[in-house]
Amino acid sequence: MFADTYYLFAKYMRITWRMPMWTLFGLAQPLIWLIIFSDLFSGMAKLQGWPTTSYANFFLPGVMVMTVLFGSAWAGVSLLREINLGAIDKMMVTPIHRGAVLLSRVTHAAATVILQCLVLIGVAYVMGLDLNGSPLKIGAGLVAVWTLGIGFAALSNGIAIVIRREEPLVIVGNFMTLPLMFFSSAMMPVIYMPEWIQVLAVVNPINYAVEAARTMLVGSGDWVVFGKGFGIVLAFTIATFTWANMTFMKSRK
Amino acid sequence: MIRVEGLVKTYGASKKRSVDNLSFEVAGGEVFAFLGPNGAGKSTTAKVLTTLLAPSAGRVTVAGFDVVRQSRQVRECIGYVAQHTGIDHFMTGRENLMLIGHLYRLRGAHLERRVDEMLAYFGLTEVADQMCASYSGGMQRKLDIATALLHNPKVLFLDEPTLGLDAQSRIDLWNYVRRLNTDLGVTVFLTTHYLDEADKLAHRVGIIAGGVLQCVGTPGELKDMLKGDSIALTFEAGVAERARPLLRSAPFAKEVLDEEDGLRIYVDNGGETIAELISLLAGHGIKVKSVTLARPTLDDVFIKFTGKSMDKVEEKVKPWWAQWAGDNWEQVEAENSWSGNKWVNADGSAKDQQAFDAWTQAEGGGDAAWAGNEWVNADGTPKDAAAFKAWAEGEADKQSERVSGEAPAAPEASADSKEEAMSEAKQGGSAGQWGGGGGWQGNEWVNADGTPKDAEAMKKWLEESAAGKKAE
């Protein structure tokens, strides 16, 4: 299974590598947000009880998670294209491990997002943000973001298989990403939220990914906080992938 | 090699049967073609046989393995080329082959050697490192077949392999399929809706329509079931009803079938019968619009089993908005579609028969305006029965001369050129009609009275065109 996933993953990465323009375009957006929002909301860091020294510092993990959401929520569109082109049939007729088809797709979708996140960290360093010095902790933060990316790409693939058309998939993607963003601590610490949003944030997997990434990248680097957040994100990702793969196999009966 | 017993495949909640109670066998080393119109269940069958779809009922084994319980073993010994090429346009030909090779668990030097072999076999070595987006349709299809052969499969499935290819690429691909079968001993299962493809490639053909297998046999066996040539006649509306009993009782007619705008008659010797046929109908005052003589084709076999010509059975494809209209889409479409013109309703019935008749009379005197064609007067009597018969017989003699003079492939080719000759005669006929009967001077080969202008030259031309076909 892992060999099959690796070869397909390598194929998708190679294709992405040949069209770096798209990855760069995808990168421009979070960079703009990071720069504009950091400046726009810079005054908020003066609020009582604000967890970090500057808003930019607080927002960095948030913008990474935003990149993940916007980047992987469309992963299903290319699955539909591959189904229509017959590329999926071509894989399924080989003795390939059945799970490798989706697994390679979602890990690839998340990996392109991680490339963008690496650039974000570089820019953050140049901007003079207060990053954690330990590469291990930065790496752990990225793993949490990557795992969330896999979960959302799987969700997008699963929905794509259920609705079978690109246009409604785009609508569902839009409908999903923005509210999930705002119902998390990506832009605003939980303590400043109205109560009903605080309740929603508790069941929002994105919130945990942001918390896990924040503590590792710009926070105290507390492994307990990270472990709790990452564990929940991992459970979410395993659940969405399992559902997507079951839907996929059922659609091929 | 392939054994199918009572295969049923239903789709969706409606349990519509896409394939119904299919049973057949394909022997090792055989080229077997599934012939049928679009929507007949060909691709569904191919997908069940290649483990892409699970059968709803029945038992299917490929190379001795059950497609449901031993799907992995089946996949290891089959290659599948789908209707849409599944190769990736943003990778080179070599990369596509390497990827699929890896998925077939081929590794290292062995895989590289197989990839090189396949590229060389299909003449793609030179373009191996170019992006597939730059390949022509024929090249993409060849690469697609190459990917399906990397692991030396026992059975190769080709789903509409030449769909959308130009004539040259089709013939090129046919040659590859033949070579694969003879050189490598690969059993080939192909689906097609091209009659000539099934006829020329397959050892045996199964004709499928509406999800039901109509008959199986070699192309020769299937055509022999029809015994003889077929003559298609078309008439003005309503005339066929009068002609049918007449032809049914005629001694030369083996079988008379209804067609959309006329009748099809099966006879032993079409060339000789045609004159007899025309004079018989003329004797009863029946006008014939057109006559076509043909050696039996697989389409005739198809007509025999389904009562319709293959291109008329194409299943209605659901429009893209059907999913929102649900099961009512046909009704919705009917409501939005053409509602008829001044004379005819949408269902083809006349709105007001009397008014219509009055109009046709006023416009051109109706049927009476027709002045007959080269062979037949407006009243249906032959213009010169003797001349016509002489010409038709001379034509038939020429054919038989050439048949006896040439090698086995000739009958097919000569049948084709005979058709061409007939259609040319027909063109002459219509020219006569427009030229007012006497005005037409004949064409390159035939005088206005139907005698050949230069029998030698015509014979030479016919032979050349037959030789050209043979060379293909």
CSV table of C-alpha atoms in Angstrom, one decimal, chain B residues 63-334:
chain,number,residue,atom,x,y,z
B,63,ALA,CA,-8.2,-16.8,-16.8
B,64,GLY,CA,-9.8,-19.2,-14.3
B,65,PHE,CA,-10.2,-16.6,-11.6
B,66,ASP,CA,-13.5,-15.3,-10.3
B,67,VAL,CA,-13.8,-11.5,-10.8
B,68,VAL,CA,-15.4,-10.9,-7.4
B,69,ARG,CA,-13.6,-13.3,-5.1
B,70,GLN,CA,-10.2,-13.4,-6.8
B,71,SER,CA,-10.2,-9.9,-8.3
B,72,ARG,CA,-6.5,-9.4,-7.5
B,73,GLN,CA,-5.4,-12.4,-9.5
B,74,VAL,CA,-7.7,-11.3,-12.3
B,75,ARG,CA,-6.1,-7.8,-12.4
B,76,GLU,CA,-2.6,-9.3,-12.5
B,77,CYS,CA,-3.3,-11.2,-15.7
B,78,ILE,CA,-5.4,-8.7,-17.7
B,79,GLY,CA,-4.7,-5.4,-19.5
B,80,TYR,CA,-7.5,-2.9,-20.0
B,81,VAL,CA,-7.7,0.1,-22.4
B,82,ALA,CA,-10.7,2.2,-21.7
B,83,GLN,CA,-12.7,4.4,-24.1
B,84,HIS,CA,-11.1,7.5,-22.7
B,85,THR,CA,-7.3,7.3,-22.6
B,86,GLY,CA,-6.3,7.3,-19.0
B,87,ILE,CA,-2.7,8.5,-19.7
B,88,ASP,CA,-1.5,11.6,-18.0
B,89,HIS,CA,-1.0,14.5,-20.4
B,90,PHE,CA,1.5,16.3,-18.1
B,91,MET,CA,3.9,13.4,-18.1
B,92,THR,CA,6.0,12.0,-20.8
B,93,GLY,CA,5.3,8.7,-22.5
B,94,ARG,CA,8.1,7.0,-20.6
B,95,GLU,CA,6.9,8.4,-17.3
B,96,ASN,CA,3.4,7.1,-17.9
B,97,LEU,CA,4.7,3.7,-18.6
B,98,MET,CA,7.0,3.7,-15.6
B,99,LEU,CA,4.2,4.7,-13.3
B,100,ILE,CA,1.8,2.0,-14.5
B,101,GLY,CA,4.6,-0.5,-14.4
B,102,HIS,CA,5.2,0.3,-10.7
B,103,LEU,CA,1.5,-0.2,-10.0
B,104,TYR,CA,1.9,-3.7,-11.6
B,105,ARG,CA,4.7,-4.3,-9.2
B,106,LEU,CA,7.4,-4.3,-11.8
B,107,ARG,CA,10.7,-2.9,-10.5
B,108,GLY,CA,14.2,-1.8,-11.5
B,109,ALA,CA,16.0,-3.0,-14.6
B,110,HIS,CA,13.3,-5.4,-15.6
B,111,LEU,CA,10.7,-2.6,-15.7
B,112,GLU,CA,13.0,-0.3,-17.6
B,113,ARG,CA,13.6,-3.0,-20.2
B,114,ARG,CA,9.9,-3.7,-20.6
B,115,VAL,CA,9.2,0.1,-21.0
B,116,ASP,CA,11.9,0.3,-23.7
B,117,GLU,CA,10.4,-2.8,-25.4
B,118,MET,CA,6.9,-1.4,-25.4
B,119,LEU,CA,8.0,2.0,-26.7
B,120,ALA,CA,9.9,0.3,-29.6
B,121,TYR,CA,7.0,-2.1,-30.3
B,122,PHE,CA,4.6,0.8,-30.8
B,123,GLY,CA,7.1,3.0,-32.6
B,124,LEU,CA,7.1,5.6,-29.8
B,125,THR,CA,10.8,5.6,-28.9
B,126,GLU,CA,11.5,8.9,-30.5
B,127,VAL,CA,8.7,10.7,-28.6
B,128,ALA,CA,9.2,8.8,-25.4
B,129,ASP,CA,10.5,11.8,-23.5
B,130,GLN,CA,8.0,14.3,-24.8
B,131,MET,CA,4.9,15.4,-22.9
B,132,CYS,CA,1.9,13.3,-23.8
B,133,ALA,CA,-0.1,16.5,-24.4
B,134,SER,CA,1.8,16.8,-27.7
B,135,TYR,CA,0.9,13.3,-28.9
B,136,SER,CA,-1.7,12.7,-31.6
B,137,GLY,CA,-4.9,10.8,-30.8
B,138,GLY,CA,-3.4,7.7,-32.4
B,139,MET,CA,-0.2,7.9,-30.5
B,140,GLN,CA,-2.0,8.4,-27.2
B,141,ARG,CA,-4.1,5.3,-27.9
B,142,LYS,CA,-1.0,3.3,-28.7
B,143,LEU,CA,0.7,4.5,-25.5
B,144,ASP,CA,-2.5,3.5,-23.6
B,145,ILE,CA,-2.3,0.0,-25.1
B,146,ALA,CA,1.4,-0.2,-24.3
B,147,THR,CA,0.7,0.6,-20.6
B,148,ALA,CA,-1.8,-2.2,-20.6
B,149,LEU,CA,0.7,-4.7,-21.9
B,150,LEU,CA,3.7,-4.0,-19.6
B,151,HIS,CA,3.1,-7.0,-17.4
B,152,ASN,CA,2.5,-9.5,-20.2
B,153,PRO,CA,-1.2,-10.0,-19.6
B,154,LYS,CA,-3.0,-13.1,-20.9
B,155,VAL,CA,-6.1,-11.1,-21.9
B,156,LEU,CA,-6.3,-7.6,-23.3
B,157,PHE,CA,-9.6,-5.7,-23.0
B,158,LEU,CA,-10.1,-2.9,-25.6
B,159,ASP,CA,-13.2,-0.7,-25.1
B,160,GLU,CA,-14.0,1.0,-28.3
B,161,PRO,CA,-10.3,1.2,-29.3
B,162,THR,CA,-10.6,3.3,-32.4
B,163,LEU,CA,-13.3,5.7,-31.3
B,164,GLY,CA,-12.4,9.2,-32.5
B,165,LEU,CA,-9.4,8.1,-34.5
B,166,ASP,CA,-8.8,9.1,-38.2
B,167,ALA,CA,-8.9,6.4,-40.9
B,168,GLN,CA,-5.1,5.9,-41.1
B,169,SER,CA,-4.7,5.6,-37.3
B,170,ARG,CA,-7.6,3.1,-37.2
B,171,ILE,CA,-5.9,0.8,-39.7
B,172,ASP,CA,-2.6,1.2,-38.0
B,173,LEU,CA,-4.2,0.2,-34.7
B,174,TRP,CA,-6.0,-2.8,-36.2
B,175,ASN,CA,-2.6,-4.1,-37.4
B,176,TYR,CA,-1.2,-3.8,-33.9
B,177,VAL,CA,-4.1,-5.7,-32.4
B,178,ARG,CA,-3.7,-8.5,-35.0
B,179,ARG,CA,0.1,-8.6,-34.3
B,180,LEU,CA,-0.5,-8.7,-30.6
B,181,ASN,CA,-2.8,-11.6,-31.0
B,182,THR,CA,-0.6,-13.6,-33.4
B,183,ASP,CA,2.9,-12.7,-32.1
B,184,LEU,CA,2.3,-12.5,-28.4
B,185,GLY,CA,-0.7,-14.9,-28.2
B,186,VAL,CA,-2.7,-12.4,-26.2
B,187,THR,CA,-6.4,-13.1,-26.1
B,188,VAL,CA,-8.3,-10.0,-27.1
B,189,PHE,CA,-11.8,-8.9,-26.0
B,190,LEU,CA,-12.9,-5.8,-27.8
B,191,THR,CA,-16.1,-3.8,-27.9
B,192,THR,CA,-17.0,-1.7,-30.9
B,193,HIS,CA,-19.9,-0.1,-32.7
B,194,TYR,CA,-18.1,-0.2,-36.0
B,195,LEU,CA,-19.2,-3.1,-38.1
B,196,ASP,CA,-16.1,-3.2,-40.2
B,197,GLU,CA,-13.9,-3.3,-37.1
B,198,ALA,CA,-15.7,-6.4,-35.8
B,199,ASP,CA,-15.7,-7.9,-39.2
B,200,LYS,CA,-12.0,-7.4,-40.0
B,201,LEU,CA,-10.5,-8.0,-36.5
B,202,ALA,CA,-12.5,-10.6,-34.7
B,203,HIS,CA,-12.4,-14.4,-34.9
B,204,ARG,CA,-15.8,-14.4,-33.3
B,205,VAL,CA,-18.4,-11.7,-32.8
B,206,GLY,CA,-21.2,-11.4,-30.2
B,207,ILE,CA,-24.0,-9.0,-31.2
B,208,ILE,CA,-25.5,-7.2,-28.2
B,209,ALA,CA,-28.5,-4.8,-28.1
B,210,GLY,CA,-30.4,-3.5,-25.2
B,211,GLY,CA,-28.2,-5.4,-22.8
B,212,VAL,CA,-29.1,-8.8,-24.3
B,213,LEU,CA,-26.7,-10.9,-26.3
B,214,GLN,CA,-28.5,-11.6,-29.6
B,215,CYS,CA,-26.1,-14.1,-31.2
B,216,VAL,CA,-22.5,-15.3,-31.3
B,217,GLY,CA,-20.4,-16.7,-34.1
B,218,THR,CA,-17.7,-16.0,-36.6
B,219,PRO,CA,-18.4,-13.1,-39.0
B,220,GLY,CA,-18.8,-15.6,-41.8
B,221,GLU,CA,-21.2,-17.8,-39.8
B,222,LEU,CA,-23.3,-14.8,-38.9
B,223,LYS,CA,-23.5,-13.6,-42.5
B,224,ASP,CA,-24.3,-17.1,-43.8
B,225,MET,CA,-27.3,-17.2,-41.5
B,226,LEU,CA,-28.8,-14.7,-43.8
B,227,LYS,CA,-28.1,-16.8,-46.9
B,228,GLY,CA,-27.4,-14.5,-49.8
B,229,ASP,CA,-27.6,-10.9,-50.8
B,230,SER,CA,-29.9,-8.2,-49.5
B,231,ILE,CA,-31.8,-5.7,-51.6
B,232,ALA,CA,-33.1,-2.7,-49.8
B,233,LEU,CA,-36.0,-0.9,-51.5
B,234,THR,CA,-37.5,2.4,-50.5
B,235,PHE,CA,-40.9,3.6,-51.4
B,236,GLU,CA,-43.1,6.6,-51.1
B,237,ALA,CA,-45.2,6.6,-47.9
B,238,GLY,CA,-47.9,3.8,-47.9
B,239,VAL,CA,-46.5,2.0,-50.9
B,240,ALA,CA,-44.5,-0.5,-48.9
B,241,GLU,CA,-47.8,-2.1,-47.6
B,242,ARG,CA,-48.8,-3.0,-51.1
B,243,ALA,CA,-45.4,-4.3,-52.0
B,244,ARG,CA,-44.9,-6.5,-49.0
B,245,PRO,CA,-47.4,-9.3,-49.7
B,246,LEU,CA,-46.3,-9.3,-53.3
B,247,LEU,CA,-42.6,-9.8,-52.4
B,248,ARG,CA,-43.4,-12.3,-49.7
B,249,SER,CA,-45.0,-14.6,-52.2
B,250,ALA,CA,-42.4,-14.1,-54.9
B,251,PRO,CA,-40.3,-17.2,-55.5
B,252,PHE,CA,-36.9,-15.5,-55.3
B,253,ALA,CA,-37.5,-13.8,-51.9
B,254,LYS,CA,-36.1,-15.8,-48.9
B,255,GLU,CA,-37.0,-13.3,-46.3
B,256,VAL,CA,-38.7,-9.9,-46.3
B,257,LEU,CA,-38.1,-7.5,-43.5
B,258,ASP,CA,-39.7,-4.1,-42.7
B,259,GLU,CA,-37.4,-1.1,-42.6
B,260,GLU,CA,-38.2,2.5,-41.7
B,261,ASP,CA,-38.8,3.8,-45.2
B,262,GLY,CA,-39.1,0.6,-47.1
B,263,LEU,CA,-38.4,-3.1,-47.3
B,264,ARG,CA,-35.3,-5.4,-47.2
B,265,ILE,CA,-35.4,-8.6,-49.2
B,266,TYR,CA,-32.9,-11.4,-48.9
B,267,VAL,CA,-32.2,-13.3,-52.1
B,268,ASP,CA,-29.7,-15.8,-53.5
B,269,ASN,CA,-28.4,-13.8,-56.4
B,270,GLY,CA,-29.0,-10.1,-56.1
B,271,GLY,CA,-27.7,-9.1,-59.5
B,272,GLU,CA,-30.1,-11.4,-61.3
B,273,THR,CA,-33.0,-10.9,-59.1
B,274,ILE,CA,-33.0,-7.1,-59.1
B,275,ALA,CA,-34.4,-6.8,-62.7
B,276,GLU,CA,-37.0,-9.5,-62.0
B,277,LEU,CA,-38.0,-7.6,-58.8
B,278,ILE,CA,-38.4,-4.3,-60.5
B,279,SER,CA,-40.5,-5.6,-63.3
B,280,LEU,CA,-42.7,-7.6,-60.8
B,281,LEU,CA,-43.4,-4.4,-58.8
B,282,ALA,CA,-43.9,-2.4,-61.9
B,283,GLY,CA,-46.3,-5.0,-63.2
B,284,HIS,CA,-48.5,-4.2,-60.2
B,285,GLY,CA,-48.0,-0.4,-60.6
B,286,ILE,CA,-45.8,0.0,-57.6
B,287,LYS,CA,-43.2,2.7,-57.7
B,288,VAL,CA,-39.8,2.2,-56.2
B,289,LYS,CA,-37.9,5.2,-54.9
B,290,SER,CA,-34.5,3.6,-54.7
B,291,VAL,CA,-32.8,0.2,-54.9
B,292,THR,CA,-29.7,-0.8,-53.1
B,293,LEU,CA,-28.0,-4.2,-53.5
B,294,ALA,CA,-25.5,-5.4,-50.9
B,295,ARG,CA,-23.6,-8.5,-49.9
B,296,PRO,CA,-24.7,-9.2,-46.3
B,297,THR,CA,-22.8,-7.2,-43.7
B,298,LEU,CA,-22.9,-7.6,-39.9
B,299,ASP,CA,-25.5,-4.8,-39.9
B,300,ASP,CA,-27.8,-7.1,-41.8
B,301,VAL,CA,-27.2,-9.7,-39.1
B,302,PHE,CA,-28.0,-7.0,-36.6
B,303,ILE,CA,-31.2,-6.1,-38.4
B,304,LYS,CA,-32.2,-9.7,-38.5
B,305,PHE,CA,-32.0,-10.1,-34.8
B,306,THR,CA,-33.3,-6.7,-33.6
B,307,GLY,CA,-35.4,-5.6,-36.5
B,308,LYS,CA,-33.6,-2.3,-36.7
B,309,SER,CA,-30.4,-1.0,-38.3
B,310,MET,CA,-27.6,-0.5,-35.7
B,311,ASP,CA,-27.4,3.3,-36.0
B,312,LYS,CA,-31.1,3.6,-35.3
B,313,VAL,CA,-30.9,1.8,-31.9
B,314,GLU,CA,-28.5,4.2,-30.3
B,315,GLU,CA,-29.8,4.7,-26.8
B,316,LYS,CA,-31.0,8.1,-25.8
B,317,VAL,CA,-28.3,9.8,-23.8
B,318,LYS,CA,-29.5,11.7,-20.7
B,319,PRO,CA,-28.9,15.4,-21.0
B,320,TRP,CA,-26.8,17.0,-18.3
B,321,TRP,CA,-29.7,18.5,-16.5
B,322,ALA,CA,-31.5,15.2,-16.2
B,323,GLN,CA,-30.2,14.8,-12.6
B,324,TRP,CA,-32.4,17.7,-11.5
B,325,ALA,CA,-35.4,16.7,-13.5
B,326,GLY,CA,-35.2,13.3,-12.0
B,327,ASP,CA,-37.0,10.4,-13.7
B,328,ASN,CA,-39.2,12.9,-15.5
B,329,TRP,CA,-36.4,14.2,-17.8
B,330,GLU,CA,-37.9,12.6,-20.9
B,331,GLN,CA,-41.2,14.3,-20.2
B,332,VAL,CA,-39.5,17.6,-19.5
B,333,GLU,CA,-37.5,17.3,-22.7
B,334,ALA,CA,-40.6,16.5,-24.7
